[in-house]
mmCIF file of C-alpha atoms in Angstrom:
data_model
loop_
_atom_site.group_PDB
_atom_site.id
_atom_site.type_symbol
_atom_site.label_atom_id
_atom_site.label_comp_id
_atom_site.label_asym_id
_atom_site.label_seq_id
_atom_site.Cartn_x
_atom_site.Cartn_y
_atom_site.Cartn_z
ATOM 1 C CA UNK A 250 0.000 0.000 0.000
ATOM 2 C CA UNK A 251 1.749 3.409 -1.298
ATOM 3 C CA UNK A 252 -0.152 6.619 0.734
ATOM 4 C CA UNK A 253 -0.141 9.276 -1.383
ATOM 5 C CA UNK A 254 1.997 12.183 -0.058
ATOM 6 C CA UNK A 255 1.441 14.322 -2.499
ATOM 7 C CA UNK A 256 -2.239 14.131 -2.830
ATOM 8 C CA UNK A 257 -2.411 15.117 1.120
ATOM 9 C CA UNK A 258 -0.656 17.679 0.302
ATOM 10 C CA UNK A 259 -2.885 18.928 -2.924
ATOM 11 C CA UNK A 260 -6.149 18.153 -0.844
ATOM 12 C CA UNK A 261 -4.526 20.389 2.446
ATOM 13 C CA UNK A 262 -3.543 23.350 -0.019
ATOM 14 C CA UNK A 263 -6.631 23.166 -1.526
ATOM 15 C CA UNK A 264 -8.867 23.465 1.578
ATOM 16 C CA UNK A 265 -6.298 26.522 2.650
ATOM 17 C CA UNK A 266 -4.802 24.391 5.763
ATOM 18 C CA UNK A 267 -1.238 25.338 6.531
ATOM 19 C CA UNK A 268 0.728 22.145 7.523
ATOM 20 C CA UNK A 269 0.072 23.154 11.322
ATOM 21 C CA UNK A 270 -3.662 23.468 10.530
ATOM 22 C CA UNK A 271 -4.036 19.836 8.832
ATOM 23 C CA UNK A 272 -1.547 18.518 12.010
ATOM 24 C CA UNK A 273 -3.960 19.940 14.612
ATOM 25 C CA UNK A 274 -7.698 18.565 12.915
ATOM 26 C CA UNK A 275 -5.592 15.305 12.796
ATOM 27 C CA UNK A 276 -3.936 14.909 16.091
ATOM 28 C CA UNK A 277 -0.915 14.277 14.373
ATOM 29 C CA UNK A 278 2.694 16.282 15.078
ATOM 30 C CA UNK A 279 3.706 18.938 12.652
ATOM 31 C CA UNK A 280 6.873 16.792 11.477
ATOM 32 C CA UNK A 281 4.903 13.453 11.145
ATOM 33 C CA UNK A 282 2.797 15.103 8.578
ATOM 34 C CA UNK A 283 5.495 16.994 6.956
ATOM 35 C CA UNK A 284 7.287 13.505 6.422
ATOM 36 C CA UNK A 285 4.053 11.712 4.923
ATOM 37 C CA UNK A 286 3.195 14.331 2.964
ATOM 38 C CA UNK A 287 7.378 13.883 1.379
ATOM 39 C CA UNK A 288 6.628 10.618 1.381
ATOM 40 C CA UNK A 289 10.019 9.118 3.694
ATOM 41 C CA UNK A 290 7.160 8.541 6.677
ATOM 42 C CA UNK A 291 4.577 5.351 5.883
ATOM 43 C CA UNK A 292 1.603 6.067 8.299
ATOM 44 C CA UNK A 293 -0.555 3.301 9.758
ATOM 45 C CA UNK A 294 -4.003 2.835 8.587
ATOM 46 C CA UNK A 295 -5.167 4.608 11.963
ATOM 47 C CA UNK A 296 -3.607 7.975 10.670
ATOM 48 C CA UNK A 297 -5.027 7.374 7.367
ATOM 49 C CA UNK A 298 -8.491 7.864 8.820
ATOM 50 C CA UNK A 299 -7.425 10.759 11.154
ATOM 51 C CA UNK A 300 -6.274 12.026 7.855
ATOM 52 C CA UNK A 301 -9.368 11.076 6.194
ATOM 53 C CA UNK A 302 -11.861 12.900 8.457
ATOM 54 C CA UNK A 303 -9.589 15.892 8.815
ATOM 55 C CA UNK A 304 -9.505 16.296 4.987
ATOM 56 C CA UNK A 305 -13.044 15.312 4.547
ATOM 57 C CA UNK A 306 -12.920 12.881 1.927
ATOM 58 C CA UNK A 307 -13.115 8.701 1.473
ATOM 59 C CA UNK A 308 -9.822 7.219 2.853
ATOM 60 C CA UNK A 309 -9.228 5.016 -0.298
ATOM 61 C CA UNK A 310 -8.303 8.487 -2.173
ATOM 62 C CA UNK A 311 -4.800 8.994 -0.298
ATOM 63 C CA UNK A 312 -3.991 5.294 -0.831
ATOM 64 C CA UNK A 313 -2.424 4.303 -3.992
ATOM 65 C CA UNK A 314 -2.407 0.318 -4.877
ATOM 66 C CA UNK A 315 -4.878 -2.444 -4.591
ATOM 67 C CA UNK A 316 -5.804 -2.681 -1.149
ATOM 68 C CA UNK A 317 -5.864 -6.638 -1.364
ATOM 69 C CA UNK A 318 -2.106 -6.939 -2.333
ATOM 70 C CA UNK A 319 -0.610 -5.009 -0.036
ATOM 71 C CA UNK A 320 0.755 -5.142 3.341
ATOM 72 C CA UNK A 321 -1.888 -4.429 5.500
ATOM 73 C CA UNK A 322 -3.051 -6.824 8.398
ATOM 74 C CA UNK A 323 -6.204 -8.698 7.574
ATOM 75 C CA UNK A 324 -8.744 -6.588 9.918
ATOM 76 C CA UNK A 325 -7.060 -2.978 7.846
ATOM 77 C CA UNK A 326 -8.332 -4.599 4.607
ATOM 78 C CA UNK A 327 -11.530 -5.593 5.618
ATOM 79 C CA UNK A 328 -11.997 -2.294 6.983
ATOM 80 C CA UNK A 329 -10.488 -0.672 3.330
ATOM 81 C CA UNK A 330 -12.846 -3.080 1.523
ATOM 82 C CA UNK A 331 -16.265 -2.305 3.674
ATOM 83 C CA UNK A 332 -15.208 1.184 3.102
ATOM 84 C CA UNK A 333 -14.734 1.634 -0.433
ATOM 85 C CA UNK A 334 -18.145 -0.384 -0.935
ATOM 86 C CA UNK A 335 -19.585 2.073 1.246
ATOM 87 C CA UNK A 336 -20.840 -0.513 3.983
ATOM 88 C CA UNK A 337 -21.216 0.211 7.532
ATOM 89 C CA UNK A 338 -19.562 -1.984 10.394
ATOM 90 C CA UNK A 339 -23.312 -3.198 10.940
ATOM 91 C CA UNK A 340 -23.921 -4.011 7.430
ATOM 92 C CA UNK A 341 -20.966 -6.221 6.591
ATOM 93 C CA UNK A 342 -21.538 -7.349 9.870
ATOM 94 C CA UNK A 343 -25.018 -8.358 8.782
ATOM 95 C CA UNK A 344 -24.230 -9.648 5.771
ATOM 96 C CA UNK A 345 -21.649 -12.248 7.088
ATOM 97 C CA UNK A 346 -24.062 -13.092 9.875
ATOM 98 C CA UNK A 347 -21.872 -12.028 12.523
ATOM 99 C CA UNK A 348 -22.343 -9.846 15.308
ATOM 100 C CA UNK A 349 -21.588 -6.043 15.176
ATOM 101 C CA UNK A 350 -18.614 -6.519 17.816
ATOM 102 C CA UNK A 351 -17.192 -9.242 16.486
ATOM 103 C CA UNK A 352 -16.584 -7.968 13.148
ATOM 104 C CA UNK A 353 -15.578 -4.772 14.752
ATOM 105 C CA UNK A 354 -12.786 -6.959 17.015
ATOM 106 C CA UNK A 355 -11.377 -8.409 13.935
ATOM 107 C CA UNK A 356 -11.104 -4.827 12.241
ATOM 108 C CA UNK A 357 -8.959 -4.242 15.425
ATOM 109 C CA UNK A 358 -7.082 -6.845 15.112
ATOM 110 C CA UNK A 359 -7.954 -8.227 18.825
ATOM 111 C CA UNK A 360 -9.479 -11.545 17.617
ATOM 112 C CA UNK A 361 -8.628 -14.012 14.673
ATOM 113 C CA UNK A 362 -11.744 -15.397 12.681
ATOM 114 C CA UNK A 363 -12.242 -18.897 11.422
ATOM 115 C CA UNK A 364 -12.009 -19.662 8.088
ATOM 116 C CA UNK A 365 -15.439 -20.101 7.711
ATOM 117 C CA UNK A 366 -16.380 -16.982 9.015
ATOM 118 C CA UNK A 367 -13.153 -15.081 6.891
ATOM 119 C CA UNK A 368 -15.064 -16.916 3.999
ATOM 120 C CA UNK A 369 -18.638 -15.194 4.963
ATOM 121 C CA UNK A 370 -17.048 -11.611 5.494
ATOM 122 C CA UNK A 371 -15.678 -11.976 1.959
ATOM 123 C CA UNK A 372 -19.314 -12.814 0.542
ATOM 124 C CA UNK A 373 -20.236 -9.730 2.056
ATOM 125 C CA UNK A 374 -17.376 -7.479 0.578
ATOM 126 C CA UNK A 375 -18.045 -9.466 -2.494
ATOM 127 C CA UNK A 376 -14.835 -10.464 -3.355
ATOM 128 C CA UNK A 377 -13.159 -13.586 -3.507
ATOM 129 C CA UNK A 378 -12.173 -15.034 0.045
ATOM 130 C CA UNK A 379 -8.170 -15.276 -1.364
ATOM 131 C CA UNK A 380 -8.186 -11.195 -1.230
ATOM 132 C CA UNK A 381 -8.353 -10.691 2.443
ATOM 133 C CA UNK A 382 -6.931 -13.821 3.152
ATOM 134 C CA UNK A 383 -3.156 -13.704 1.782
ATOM 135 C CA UNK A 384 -0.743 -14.678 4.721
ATOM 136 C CA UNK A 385 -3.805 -15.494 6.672
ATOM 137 C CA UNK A 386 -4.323 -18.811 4.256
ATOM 138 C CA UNK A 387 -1.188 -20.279 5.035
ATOM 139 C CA UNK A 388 -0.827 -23.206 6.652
ATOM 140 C CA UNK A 389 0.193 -21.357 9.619
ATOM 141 C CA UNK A 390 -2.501 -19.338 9.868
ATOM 142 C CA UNK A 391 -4.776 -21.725 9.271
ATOM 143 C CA UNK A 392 -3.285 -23.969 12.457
ATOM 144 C CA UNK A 393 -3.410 -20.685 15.090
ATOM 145 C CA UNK A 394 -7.006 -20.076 13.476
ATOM 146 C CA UNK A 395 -8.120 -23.850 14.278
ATOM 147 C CA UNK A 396 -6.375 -24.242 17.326
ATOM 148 C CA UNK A 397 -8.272 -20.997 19.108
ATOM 149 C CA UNK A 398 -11.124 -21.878 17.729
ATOM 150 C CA UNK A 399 -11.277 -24.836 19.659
ATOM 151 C CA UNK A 400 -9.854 -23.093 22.725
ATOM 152 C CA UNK A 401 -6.187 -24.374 22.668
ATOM 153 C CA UNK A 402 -3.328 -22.681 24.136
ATOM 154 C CA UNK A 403 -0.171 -23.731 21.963
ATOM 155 C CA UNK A 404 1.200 -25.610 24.907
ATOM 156 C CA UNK A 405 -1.547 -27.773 25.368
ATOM 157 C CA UNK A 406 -1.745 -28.588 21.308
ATOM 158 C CA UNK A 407 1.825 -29.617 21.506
ATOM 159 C CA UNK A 408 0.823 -31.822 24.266
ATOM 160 C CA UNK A 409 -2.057 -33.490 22.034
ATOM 161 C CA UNK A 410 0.040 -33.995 19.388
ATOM 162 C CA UNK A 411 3.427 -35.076 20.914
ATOM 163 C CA UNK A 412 5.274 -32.213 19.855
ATOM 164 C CA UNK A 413 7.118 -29.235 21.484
ATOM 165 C CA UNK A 414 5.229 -25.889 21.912
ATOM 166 C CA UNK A 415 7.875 -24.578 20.289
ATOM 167 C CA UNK A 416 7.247 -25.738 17.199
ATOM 168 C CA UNK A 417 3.727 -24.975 17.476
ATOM 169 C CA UNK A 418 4.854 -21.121 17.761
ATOM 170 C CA UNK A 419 7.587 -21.277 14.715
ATOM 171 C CA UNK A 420 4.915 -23.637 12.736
ATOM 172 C CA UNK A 421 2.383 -20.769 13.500
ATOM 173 C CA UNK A 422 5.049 -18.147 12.578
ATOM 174 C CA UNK A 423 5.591 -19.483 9.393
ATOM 175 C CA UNK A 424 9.398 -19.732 10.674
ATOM 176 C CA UNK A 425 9.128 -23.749 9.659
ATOM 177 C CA UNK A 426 7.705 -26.404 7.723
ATOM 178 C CA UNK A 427 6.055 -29.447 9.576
ATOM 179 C CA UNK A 428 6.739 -32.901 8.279
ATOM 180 C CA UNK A 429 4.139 -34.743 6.960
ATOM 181 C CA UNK A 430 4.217 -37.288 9.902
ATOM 182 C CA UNK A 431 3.337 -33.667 11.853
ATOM 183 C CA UNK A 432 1.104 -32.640 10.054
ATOM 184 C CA UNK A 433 -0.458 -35.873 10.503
ATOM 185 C CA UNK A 434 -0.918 -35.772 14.269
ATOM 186 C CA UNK A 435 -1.871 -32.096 14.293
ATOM 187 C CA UNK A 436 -4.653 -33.044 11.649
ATOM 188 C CA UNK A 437 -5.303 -35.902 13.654
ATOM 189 C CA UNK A 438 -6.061 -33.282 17.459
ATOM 190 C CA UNK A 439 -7.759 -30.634 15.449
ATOM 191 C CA UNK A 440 -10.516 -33.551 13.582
ATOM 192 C CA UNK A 441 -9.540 -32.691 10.048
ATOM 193 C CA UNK A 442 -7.865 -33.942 7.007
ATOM 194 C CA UNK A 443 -4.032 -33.253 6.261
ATOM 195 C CA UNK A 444 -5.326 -31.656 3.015
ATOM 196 C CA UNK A 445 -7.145 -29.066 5.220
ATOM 197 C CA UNK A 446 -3.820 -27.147 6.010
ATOM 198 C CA UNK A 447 -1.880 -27.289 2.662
ATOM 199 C CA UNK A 448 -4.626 -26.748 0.088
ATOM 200 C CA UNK A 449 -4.800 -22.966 -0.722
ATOM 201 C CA UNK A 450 -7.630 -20.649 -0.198
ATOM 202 C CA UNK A 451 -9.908 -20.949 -2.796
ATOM 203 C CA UNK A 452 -8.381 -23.865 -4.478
ATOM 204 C CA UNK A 453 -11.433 -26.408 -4.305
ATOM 205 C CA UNK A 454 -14.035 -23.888 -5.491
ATOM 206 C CA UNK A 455 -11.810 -22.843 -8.365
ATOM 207 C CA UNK A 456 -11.623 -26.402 -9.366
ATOM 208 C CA UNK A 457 -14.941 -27.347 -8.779
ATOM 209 C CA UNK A 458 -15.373 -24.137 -11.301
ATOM 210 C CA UNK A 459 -13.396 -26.009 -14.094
ATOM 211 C CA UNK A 460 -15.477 -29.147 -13.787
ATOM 212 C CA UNK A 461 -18.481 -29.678 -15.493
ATOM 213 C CA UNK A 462 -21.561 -30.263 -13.815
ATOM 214 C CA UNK A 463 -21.970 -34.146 -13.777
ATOM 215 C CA UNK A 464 -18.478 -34.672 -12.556
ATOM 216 C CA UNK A 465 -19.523 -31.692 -9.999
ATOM 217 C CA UNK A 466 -22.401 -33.718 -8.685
ATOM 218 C CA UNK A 467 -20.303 -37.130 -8.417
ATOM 219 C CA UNK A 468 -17.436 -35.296 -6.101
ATOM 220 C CA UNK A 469 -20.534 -33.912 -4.395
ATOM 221 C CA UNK A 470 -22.205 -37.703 -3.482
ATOM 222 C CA UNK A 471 -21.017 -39.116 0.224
ATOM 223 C CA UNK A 472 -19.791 -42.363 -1.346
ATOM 224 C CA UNK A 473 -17.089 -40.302 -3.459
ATOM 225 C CA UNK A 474 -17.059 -37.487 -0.291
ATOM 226 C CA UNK A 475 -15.805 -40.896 2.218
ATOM 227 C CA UNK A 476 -13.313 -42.022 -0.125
ATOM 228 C CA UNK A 477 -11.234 -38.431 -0.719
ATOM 229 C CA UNK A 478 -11.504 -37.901 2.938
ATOM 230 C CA UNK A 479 -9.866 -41.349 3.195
ATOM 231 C CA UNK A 480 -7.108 -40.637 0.710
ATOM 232 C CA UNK A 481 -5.728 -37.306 2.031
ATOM 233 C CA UNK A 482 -4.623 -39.622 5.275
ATOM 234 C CA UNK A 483 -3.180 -42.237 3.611
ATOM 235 C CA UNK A 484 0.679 -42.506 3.298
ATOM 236 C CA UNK A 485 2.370 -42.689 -0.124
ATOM 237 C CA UNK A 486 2.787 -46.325 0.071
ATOM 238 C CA UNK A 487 -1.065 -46.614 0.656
ATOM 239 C CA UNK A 488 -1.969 -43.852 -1.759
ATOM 240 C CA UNK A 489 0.264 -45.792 -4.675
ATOM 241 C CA UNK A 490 -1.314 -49.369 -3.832
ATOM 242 C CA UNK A 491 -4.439 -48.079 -3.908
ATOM 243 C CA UNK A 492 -3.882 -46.408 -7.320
ATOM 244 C CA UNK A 493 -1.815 -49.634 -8.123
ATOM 245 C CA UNK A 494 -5.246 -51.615 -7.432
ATOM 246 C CA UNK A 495 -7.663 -49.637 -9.482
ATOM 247 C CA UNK A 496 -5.127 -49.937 -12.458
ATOM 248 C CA UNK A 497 -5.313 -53.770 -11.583
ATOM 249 C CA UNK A 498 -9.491 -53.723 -11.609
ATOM 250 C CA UNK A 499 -9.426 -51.351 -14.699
ATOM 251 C CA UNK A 500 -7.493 -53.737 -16.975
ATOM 252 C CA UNK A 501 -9.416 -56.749 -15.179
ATOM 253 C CA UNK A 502 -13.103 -57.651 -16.591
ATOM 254 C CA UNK A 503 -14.107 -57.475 -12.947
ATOM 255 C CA UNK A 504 -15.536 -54.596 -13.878
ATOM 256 C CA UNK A 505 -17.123 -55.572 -16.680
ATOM 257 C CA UNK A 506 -19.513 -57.992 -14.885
ATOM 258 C CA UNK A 507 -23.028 -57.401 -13.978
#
């Protein structure tokens, strides 16, 4: 996110603030503002309102960029987002069938959402959940997301799961990998598949997109939904004899038989 210096600047002269003036109606110091406005100061998106109000106009116009790829925490774009779509705290708040504070708490920054509910709030910006997500669909993420939704401190996942809380916090971090044996016995604690933590935001619905809509409906049925959720357990050596097998029934007339 690049804040326009010297569009503060044009917007202060034309409203006839002196730098002091513009500094006062924004709480800010007179050499903060001179810096932002030369562009060598990056202000947080807290000043950017103050800013905002004090100039009278939308923040989005002193912010140069798309708000979704830059570096801003996931509550400052959802709060960019609702604002350049005009919505009200109580509207998006409405619309992903949250309550007013909660939404407002991940705005802060205080509380991190679920997935589920990250997924809703994006509905309601109308944009595709990948946009707000970014760092926040990492496999990381996803793990500190999980694991406080269900209430666990990171010392009492590592417990669970036979690992040190250590590597909880670097996992977490995004400082390291976990092995797939892991990842196995975190999916295992948390009650979901392996595939949950390393398949990208997005990923399934854009390939559900690509499908047409008989092979749509089969994925859909619970035979075929069993089976998947079977595979993304299995080990390599399973997952090859089990592809070794159906090779062996394909070219068999098993098959073939009523």
């Amino acid at each position: 996110m690049i804040v326009k210096g010297e569009k503060i600047r044009s917007l202060r002269e034309e409203r006839g603030y002196t730098l002091q003036d513009l500094a006062r109606r924004a709480n800010l110091s007179l050499s903060y503002l001179s810096e932002i406005e030369r562009g060598s100061k990056r202000p947080s998106l807290k000043t950017i309102d103050k800013l905002a109000a004090a100039l009278n106009v939308p923040k989005t116009l002193l912010i140069e960029g798309d708000v979704t790829d830059s570096g801003l925490s996931l509550g400052d774009k959802i709060r960019l987002l609702r604002a350049e779509k005009n919505l009200s705290l109580q509207d998006l708040a409405a619309r992903a069938g949250i309550s007013l504070s909660y939404l407002s708490e991940i705005e802060r920054g205080t509380v991190y959402p679920a997935l589920s509910t990250l997924k809703r709030i994006a509905e309601g910006l109308d944009v595709s959940p990948t946009s707000i997500m970014g760092q926040e669909g990492s496999l990381g993420h996803k793990l500190k997301a999980l694991r406080e939704e269900y209430g666990l401190t990171q010392a009492q996942l590592a417990n669970l799961a036979g690992v040190t809380a250590g590597l909880i916090g670097q996992i977490e971090q995004g400082k390291v990998q976990p092995s797939l044996k892991t990842l196995e016995k975190l999916s295992e604690v948390m009650g979901v598949s392996p595939c949950y933590f390393i398949m990208e935001p997005g990923a399934v619905d854009q390939m559900l997109s690509l499908m047409n809509p008989e092979l749509r409906e089969l994925l859909m049925h619970p035979n075929v939904q069993a089976v998947l959720s079977l595979v993304c357990n299995l080990t390599q050596k399973e997952l090859q004899f089990v592809l070794n097998f159906i090779q062996l029934f394909k070219r068999s007339d098993l098959n073939e038989r009523p």
